[in-house]
Coordinates of C-alpha atoms in Angstrom, one line a residue:
S125 CA -4.3 124.8 108.1
E126 CA -1.4 126.1 109.9
L127 CA 1.6 125.1 107.7
S128 CA 4.1 124.0 110.2
E129 CA 7.6 125.5 110.7
K130 CA 9.3 122.9 108.8
E131 CA 6.8 123.4 105.8
E132 CA 7.6 127.0 105.8
A133 CA 10.9 126.8 106.0
Q134 CA 10.4 125.2 102.9
R135 CA 8.0 127.1 101.1
H136 CA 10.0 130.5 101.6
S137 CA 12.9 128.2 100.7
A138 CA 10.9 127.4 97.4
E139 CA 10.0 130.7 96.8
F140 CA 13.7 132.4 97.5
G141 CA 15.1 129.5 95.0
N142 CA 12.3 130.9 92.3
L143 CA 13.4 134.3 92.8
C144 CA 17.1 133.5 92.2
H145 CA 16.0 132.0 88.9
A146 CA 13.5 134.2 87.6
I147 CA 16.7 136.7 88.5
M148 CA 19.6 134.6 86.4
E149 CA 17.2 134.7 83.7
K150 CA 17.2 137.8 82.7
I151 CA 21.2 138.1 82.7
R152 CA 22.3 138.6 79.1
M153 CA 26.2 139.4 80.0
K154 CA 27.7 139.2 83.8
S155 CA 27.4 143.2 83.3
D156 CA 23.9 143.3 84.0
A157 CA 23.6 141.0 87.3
D158 CA 23.5 144.2 89.6
R159 CA 20.9 146.1 86.9
V160 CA 18.7 143.3 87.0
V161 CA 19.0 143.0 90.8
E162 CA 17.8 146.5 90.9
A163 CA 15.2 146.0 88.6
F164 CA 13.9 143.5 90.3
R165 CA 13.9 145.2 93.4
L166 CA 12.0 148.5 91.8
R167 CA 9.2 146.0 91.1
G168 CA 8.9 144.7 94.6
Q169 CA 10.3 141.1 93.9
I170 CA 12.8 141.6 96.4
P171 CA 11.3 142.0 99.8
N172 CA 14.1 143.7 102.1
M173 CA 17.8 144.6 101.6
V174 CA 19.0 140.9 103.3
V175 CA 17.3 138.9 100.7
Q176 CA 18.7 141.2 97.6
R177 CA 21.8 140.3 99.2
R178 CA 21.7 136.8 99.8
I179 CA 20.6 136.8 96.0
Q180 CA 23.8 139.4 95.3
S181 CA 25.8 137.1 97.3
I182 CA 24.7 133.9 94.6
I183 CA 24.7 135.6 91.9
D184 CA 28.7 136.8 92.7
R185 CA 30.1 133.6 93.4
M186 CA 28.0 132.2 90.2
M187 CA 29.5 135.2 87.8
S188 CA 32.7 134.2 89.5
N189 CA 32.6 131.3 88.5
P190 CA 35.4 130.1 85.1
K191 CA 32.9 128.9 83.0
A192 CA 30.8 131.7 83.6
C193 CA 33.6 134.4 82.0
E194 CA 33.2 132.9 79.0
W195 CA 29.3 132.4 79.0
F196 CA 28.5 135.6 80.1
D197 CA 31.0 137.4 78.0
G198 CA 28.5 138.4 75.4
S199 CA 29.8 136.7 72.3
W200 CA 27.2 134.2 72.4
Q201 CA 23.9 133.7 70.8
L202 CA 21.0 133.1 72.9
M203 CA 18.2 131.4 73.4
R204 CA 16.2 131.9 76.9
E205 CA 13.4 130.8 78.0
D206 CA 12.2 130.5 74.7
T207 CA 9.6 128.0 74.0
V208 CA 10.5 124.6 71.4
L209 CA 8.3 122.6 70.0
T210 CA 8.4 118.8 70.1
L211 CA 6.4 115.8 68.7
S212 CA 5.9 113.0 71.3
P213 CA 8.0 109.6 70.5
D214 CA 4.9 108.2 68.6
G215 CA 4.5 111.5 66.9
T216 CA 0.9 112.0 68.2
E217 CA 1.6 114.8 70.3
V218 CA 3.5 118.6 70.3
R219 CA 5.3 119.0 73.3
Q220 CA 6.1 122.5 74.8
R221 CA 9.5 122.5 76.7
R222 CA 10.7 126.4 77.8
M223 CA 15.1 125.8 78.0
D224 CA 16.7 128.3 81.1
R225 CA 20.0 128.5 78.6
V226 CA 21.2 128.0 75.2
M227 CA 24.6 129.3 74.2
I228 CA 25.0 128.9 70.1
R229 CA 28.4 130.3 68.3
G230 CA 28.4 128.4 64.7
N231 CA 27.9 124.5 65.0
E232 CA 28.1 124.4 69.2
A233 CA 25.1 124.4 71.6
I234 CA 25.4 124.5 75.2
V235 CA 22.4 123.7 76.8
L236 CA 22.4 125.4 80.5
D237 CA 19.8 124.3 82.8
Y238 CA 19.4 126.2 86.7
K239 CA 18.7 125.1 89.6
F240 CA 17.8 126.8 93.2
G241 CA 17.7 123.0 95.5
T242 CA 19.1 119.6 95.5
P243 CA 20.0 117.0 92.7
K244 CA 17.3 114.8 91.3
R245 CA 18.0 112.4 88.3
E246 CA 15.1 114.0 86.2
Y247 CA 17.1 117.3 86.3
V248 CA 19.6 115.4 83.7
E249 CA 17.5 113.6 82.2
Q250 CA 15.5 116.9 81.4
V251 CA 19.1 118.6 80.2
Q252 CA 19.7 115.2 78.2
A253 CA 16.1 116.3 76.4
Y254 CA 16.9 119.5 76.0
M255 CA 20.4 118.0 73.8
E256 CA 18.7 116.0 71.6
I257 CA 16.0 118.1 71.0
M258 CA 19.7 120.5 70.2
R259 CA 21.4 118.1 67.4
S260 CA 17.7 117.7 65.8
M261 CA 18.1 120.9 64.9
G262 CA 21.1 120.7 63.2
Y263 CA 24.1 121.5 65.6
A264 CA 27.0 119.4 65.4
D265 CA 28.4 119.8 68.7
V266 CA 26.0 120.0 71.8
R267 CA 26.8 120.4 75.7
G268 CA 25.1 120.2 78.8
Y269 CA 25.0 121.6 82.4
L270 CA 23.4 121.7 85.4
W271 CA 23.9 124.6 87.3
Y272 CA 23.1 124.3 91.3
G273 CA 23.4 128.0 92.3
F274 CA 23.1 127.6 96.1
T275 CA 26.1 125.6 96.0
N276 CA 27.4 126.6 92.9
K277 CA 28.3 123.6 91.5
L278 CA 27.7 122.9 87.9
E279 CA 27.7 119.5 87.0
E280 CA 27.4 118.3 83.0
V281 CA 25.3 116.4 81.5
K282 CA 26.9 113.8 79.2

């Protein structure tokens, strides 16, 4: 069946968001950003220069966020896309959780989740669950953030 123009645009937008997300996951430090984007281009994952420039512009804007200077300076121990196993509340099933980026320094942990779309309540709940996992691992000072890449809006999760 034919996709409507709107459905096609939404699909492209979702694919573009997923691509931006995948690139952000691979960036350890601000200085890695250009190299990571180039690696995606060389693997054929970025279709053309227009898309590459759009991605570069979004990531440059994100990396110029004052928080990013601190978070992407190489001073944090990173967990990126690591699978953490947790038990369901009733203890009957093991669940797998994959956090986008967790930064650790001493007893401090920051959970960062990238979103390339519109805010949803479930995103906040997801980060709260990740923060709980980090507390259960013994980190005393745990903070969580949602980072909306298209708007460069950083939202602290309480």
